[in-house]
Amino acid sequence: MSQGFDYDLVIIGAGVGGHGAALHAVSCGLKTAIIEAADMGGTCVNRGCIPSKALLAASGRVRELRNAHHLKSLGIQIGSVEFDRQAIANHADNLVSKIQGDLTNSLKRLGVDIIGGWGKIAGAQKVSVTGDGGEKTITAKDIILSPGSIPFVPPGIEVDGKTVFTSDQGVKLESLPDWVAIIGSGYIGLEFSDIYSALGCEITMIEALDQLMPGFDRDIAKLAERVLITPRDIETKVGIYAKKVIPGSPVVIELANFKTKEDVDVIEVDACLVATGRIPATKNLGLESVGVEVDRRNFIPVDDRMAVLSAGEVVPHLWAIGDANGKMMLAHAASAQGIIAVENIVGRERIVDYRSIPAAAFTHPEVSYVGLTETAAKELGQTEGFEIATSRSYFKGNSKALAENEADGIAKVIYRKDTGEVLGTHIFGLHASDLIHEASAAIANRQSVHSLAHLVHAHPTLSEVLDEAYKRAAI
Ligand SMILES: Cc1cc2nc3c(=O)[nH]c(=O)nc-3n(C[C@H](O)[C@H](O)[C@H](O)COP(=O)(O)OP(=O)(O)OC[C@H]3O[C@@H](n4cnc5c(N)ncnc54)[C@H](O)[C@@H]3O)c2cc1C
Ligand SMILES: NC(=O)c1ccc[n+]([C@@H]2O[C@H](COP(=O)([O-])OP(=O)(O)OC[C@H]3O[C@@H](n4cnc5c(N)ncnc54)[C@H](O)[C@@H]3O)[C@@H](O)[C@H]2O)c1
């Protein structure tokens, strides 16, 4: 325990980032407190990963059981499949309660002090907390900021939380509108289009950029569109943005061309989900008391050790992790950053290896990737003077996928031509979110396709899709 301080470490924000940091801090022998203003578990547990995956699990099952053609191909026939919207919503809600309870208990069990209230830096190594009992100041040798993010709602869009809403309300599944507009074709837009289309809603997906799923590798996005969008009840408007959205019955959406800004159409729908990205929750954190300015997009500037920077210089004993630093807005990235910050606090210099952190969209089937897209790898090659190559393998050639009769899918490996080092792997297909971890380990260890091609995979498994891609690359 640090002399003269109330705690070795105080963490502001008990989302998955703060939680991961706290668990690791205790294992390193640090006396730790965590401050939370709202819900223990933050976005992921209460309004993000957890409820959305519960909805995806239930709606995915409905889709599967209603796919008479697929079932028939396996020799199965069933009658009509019914579902209860409220019961599906309850499933998500119950899961949130369970995981929130488990997370809170894990902190209590380890002796982490949980302090309710709004945390704010009150000078070097000092935090003020404003809660029900008024304001108090606590001191800590180190402070980790983990305040997370909130939905971004573009100007012109009015959210009433009922007919026009963000994922914060969407995960509650309070209604199943006949016709729902989804603004944005990123992670949230894609996952909710999977949920809504499985449960019988008609969808209009509006994407400002000139292609759907602009964040994903092009080949993957193209195939994903062919499987997840085109055959479903989803109309798409690409290169178009929602200039104005007025809540009500109906919801009125004025659409304009994203490049020319010219008005193109007005549509009237039953509901509208705004899924246009997230912004950091970095207001009123007391950053100015230690001379820290947020960047242009309001993220807290950090180095690779997660140390907070002021005008490019490290601010001693202050760290920022998770969505609030904008490096990689994913739950597991937030907790990984928490662990790295604590490692540095205890004097073990470590940095985050973003290239090996995987990501996935939990649609049916799933999309996953780790490392660079082909475009980013080419750019890196041009800067560093190497050529890249790609290798693809298809679920259509995989016995396990064929046995399931679910053979839409591809694995794409991007690697250096000279050394064979894997730079990125992208998968679309059955269980892609689980399959990606082998590729993640390969990138973490900077392995080459030549050595990976010699790994033996069990047969018949979906993992053989990656095996095949490595072997094709190594020929
Ligand atoms: C619909 C949806 C689905 C998602 N699905 C996935 C997924 O499947 N996989 C994945 O990896 N990621 C997913 N994400 C992203 C993931 O939720 C975030 O990356 C993750 O929650 C970030 O964690 P964090 O700890 O940085 O912040 P948060 O989880 O946002 O937690 C921050 C916490 O800090 C508290 N706080 C803020 N300011 C203060 C203050 N001054 N004082 C006290 N407390 C404060 C907040 O109340 C909050 O509880 C999803 C997000 C959404 C919206
Ligand atoms: N499975 C997962 O890991 C998962 C799931 C959900 C959310 N998340 C996290 O939450 C974050 C937010 O998700 P998201 O889907 O809201 O953001 P996103 O950044 O993934 O996608 C937002 C999309 O909206 C488009 N857009 C922005 N403004 C628009 C407008 N006015 N009209 C039309 N299109 C517009 C953008 O071009 C982009 O394609 C993600 O970055 C991700 O980190 C992760």
PDB file of C-alpha atoms in Angstrom, residues 94-191:
ATOM      1  CA  ASN A  94     -32.436 -11.495 -16.967  1.00  0.00           C
ATOM      2  CA  LEU A  95     -29.023 -12.071 -18.507  1.00  0.00           C
ATOM      3  CA  VAL A  96     -28.073  -8.435 -17.846  1.00  0.00           C
ATOM      4  CA  SER A  97     -29.091  -8.806 -14.173  1.00  0.00           C
ATOM      5  CA  LYS A  98     -27.148 -12.032 -13.779  1.00  0.00           C
ATOM      6  CA  ILE A  99     -23.957 -10.751 -15.356  1.00  0.00           C
ATOM      7  CA  GLN A 100     -24.192  -7.410 -13.569  1.00  0.00           C
ATOM      8  CA  GLY A 101     -24.531  -9.280 -10.255  1.00  0.00           C
ATOM      9  CA  ASP A 102     -21.611 -11.593 -11.057  1.00  0.00           C
ATOM     10  CA  LEU A 103     -19.403  -8.639 -12.028  1.00  0.00           C
ATOM     11  CA  THR A 104     -20.248  -6.683  -8.873  1.00  0.00           C
ATOM     12  CA  ASN A 105     -19.705  -9.723  -6.635  1.00  0.00           C
ATOM     13  CA  SER A 106     -16.352 -10.481  -8.250  1.00  0.00           C
ATOM     14  CA  LEU A 107     -15.152  -7.012  -7.215  1.00  0.00           C
ATOM     15  CA  LYS A 108     -16.597  -7.260  -3.686  1.00  0.00           C
ATOM     16  CA  ARG A 109     -15.099 -10.714  -3.155  1.00  0.00           C
ATOM     17  CA  LEU A 110     -11.638  -9.384  -3.977  1.00  0.00           C
ATOM     18  CA  GLY A 111     -11.976  -6.442  -1.595  1.00  0.00           C
ATOM     19  CA  VAL A 112     -12.330  -3.681  -4.211  1.00  0.00           C
ATOM     20  CA  ASP A 113     -14.178  -0.718  -2.658  1.00  0.00           C
ATOM     21  CA  ILE A 114     -17.169   0.209  -4.837  1.00  0.00           C
ATOM     22  CA  ILE A 115     -18.052   3.877  -4.469  1.00  0.00           C
ATOM     23  CA  GLY A 116     -21.326   5.167  -5.949  1.00  0.00           C
ATOM     24  CA  GLY A 117     -21.281   8.679  -7.442  1.00  0.00           C
ATOM     25  CA  TRP A 118     -19.750  10.916 -10.083  1.00  0.00           C
ATOM     26  CA  GLY A 119     -15.953  10.776 -10.071  1.00  0.00           C
ATOM     27  CA  LYS A 120     -13.813  13.697 -11.148  1.00  0.00           C
ATOM     28  CA  ILE A 121     -10.104  14.449 -11.054  1.00  0.00           C
ATOM     29  CA  ALA A 122      -9.534  17.127  -8.411  1.00  0.00           C
ATOM     30  CA  GLY A 123      -5.832  17.742  -9.015  1.00  0.00           C
ATOM     31  CA  ALA A 124      -2.807  15.439  -9.129  1.00  0.00           C
ATOM     32  CA  GLN A 125      -3.512  12.071  -7.455  1.00  0.00           C
ATOM     33  CA  LYS A 126      -6.845  13.337  -6.135  1.00  0.00           C
ATOM     34  CA  VAL A 127     -10.422  12.419  -7.055  1.00  0.00           C
ATOM     35  CA  SER A 128     -13.687  13.968  -5.906  1.00  0.00           C
ATOM     36  CA  VAL A 129     -16.833  11.865  -5.745  1.00  0.00           C
ATOM     37  CA  THR A 130     -20.271  13.410  -5.717  1.00  0.00           C
ATOM     38  CA  GLY A 131     -23.008  11.034  -4.656  1.00  0.00           C
ATOM     39  CA  ASP A 132     -26.036  10.786  -2.405  1.00  0.00           C
ATOM     40  CA  GLY A 133     -23.977  11.683   0.659  1.00  0.00           C
ATOM     41  CA  GLY A 134     -22.551  14.877  -0.896  1.00  0.00           C
ATOM     42  CA  GLU A 135     -18.992  15.362  -2.112  1.00  0.00           C
ATOM     43  CA  LYS A 136     -15.836  13.765  -0.754  1.00  0.00           C
ATOM     44  CA  THR A 137     -12.226  13.766  -1.884  1.00  0.00           C
ATOM     45  CA  ILE A 138     -10.039  10.684  -1.974  1.00  0.00           C
ATOM     46  CA  THR A 139      -6.372  10.367  -2.799  1.00  0.00           C
ATOM     47  CA  ALA A 140      -4.706   7.670  -4.863  1.00  0.00           C
ATOM     48  CA  LYS A 141      -1.183   7.013  -6.049  1.00  0.00           C
ATOM     49  CA  ASP A 142      -2.591   6.226  -9.506  1.00  0.00           C
ATOM     50  CA  ILE A 143      -5.886   7.027 -11.212  1.00  0.00           C
ATOM     51  CA  ILE A 144      -7.386   5.174 -14.185  1.00  0.00           C
ATOM     52  CA  LEU A 145     -10.112   6.917 -16.173  1.00  0.00           C
ATOM     53  CA  SER A 146     -12.575   4.502 -17.759  1.00  0.00           C
ATOM     54  CA  PRO A 147     -15.736   6.549 -18.381  1.00  0.00           C
ATOM     55  CA  GLY A 148     -16.675   4.825 -21.653  1.00  0.00           C
ATOM     56  CA  SER A 149     -18.885   6.210 -24.394  1.00  0.00           C
ATOM     57  CA  ILE A 150     -22.447   7.144 -25.315  1.00  0.00           C
ATOM     58  CA  PRO A 151     -24.375   6.929 -28.614  1.00  0.00           C
ATOM     59  CA  PHE A 152     -23.621   9.623 -31.188  1.00  0.00           C
ATOM     60  CA  VAL A 153     -26.771  11.196 -32.620  1.00  0.00           C
ATOM     61  CA  PRO A 154     -26.057  13.341 -35.706  1.00  0.00           C
ATOM     62  CA  PRO A 155     -27.511  16.856 -35.851  1.00  0.00           C
ATOM     63  CA  GLY A 156     -31.023  16.939 -37.330  1.00  0.00           C
ATOM     64  CA  ILE A 157     -32.006  13.635 -35.724  1.00  0.00           C
ATOM     65  CA  GLU A 158     -34.380  13.907 -32.783  1.00  0.00           C
ATOM     66  CA  VAL A 159     -34.460  10.930 -30.422  1.00  0.00           C
ATOM     67  CA  ASP A 160     -37.620  10.434 -28.335  1.00  0.00           C
ATOM     68  CA  GLY A 161     -36.597   7.011 -27.040  1.00  0.00           C
ATOM     69  CA  LYS A 162     -39.876   5.443 -28.272  1.00  0.00           C
ATOM     70  CA  THR A 163     -40.236   5.848 -32.032  1.00  0.00           C
ATOM     71  CA  VAL A 164     -36.717   7.145 -32.715  1.00  0.00           C
ATOM     72  CA  PHE A 165     -34.130   5.518 -30.481  1.00  0.00           C
ATOM     73  CA  THR A 166     -30.527   4.413 -30.112  1.00  0.00           C
ATOM     74  CA  SER A 167     -29.241   0.993 -29.065  1.00  0.00           C
ATOM     75  CA  ASP A 168     -29.688   2.115 -25.424  1.00  0.00           C
ATOM     76  CA  GLN A 169     -33.442   1.652 -25.909  1.00  0.00           C
ATOM     77  CA  GLY A 170     -33.194  -0.851 -28.795  1.00  0.00           C
ATOM     78  CA  VAL A 171     -31.762  -3.585 -26.564  1.00  0.00           C
ATOM     79  CA  LYS A 172     -34.949  -3.487 -24.487  1.00  0.00           C
ATOM     80  CA  LEU A 173     -36.965  -4.701 -27.515  1.00  0.00           C
ATOM     81  CA  GLU A 174     -40.045  -2.805 -26.328  1.00  0.00           C
ATOM     82  CA  SER A 175     -41.749  -3.187 -29.695  1.00  0.00           C
ATOM     83  CA  LEU A 176     -41.375  -4.887 -33.055  1.00  0.00           C
ATOM     84  CA  PRO A 177     -42.245  -2.170 -35.563  1.00  0.00           C
ATOM     85  CA  ASP A 178     -43.651  -3.371 -38.894  1.00  0.00           C
ATOM     86  CA  TRP A 179     -41.238  -1.087 -40.735  1.00  0.00           C
ATOM     87  CA  VAL A 180     -38.063   0.103 -39.077  1.00  0.00           C
ATOM     88  CA  ALA A 181     -35.381   2.347 -40.524  1.00  0.00           C
ATOM     89  CA  ILE A 182     -31.852   1.666 -39.331  1.00  0.00           C
ATOM     90  CA  ILE A 183     -29.427   4.542 -39.784  1.00  0.00           C
ATOM     91  CA  GLY A 184     -25.870   3.205 -40.095  1.00  0.00           C
ATOM     92  CA  SER A 185     -24.572  -0.144 -41.369  1.00  0.00           C
ATOM     93  CA  GLY A 186     -21.780  -0.617 -38.815  1.00  0.00           C
ATOM     94  CA  TYR A 187     -21.787  -3.156 -36.002  1.00  0.00           C
ATOM     95  CA  ILE A 188     -25.004  -2.019 -34.352  1.00  0.00           C
ATOM     96  CA  GLY A 189     -26.911  -1.532 -37.611  1.00  0.00           C
ATOM     97  CA  LEU A 190     -25.864  -4.956 -38.821  1.00  0.00           C
ATOM     98  CA  GLU A 191     -26.638  -6.816 -35.584  1.00  0.00           C
TER      99      GLU A 191
END
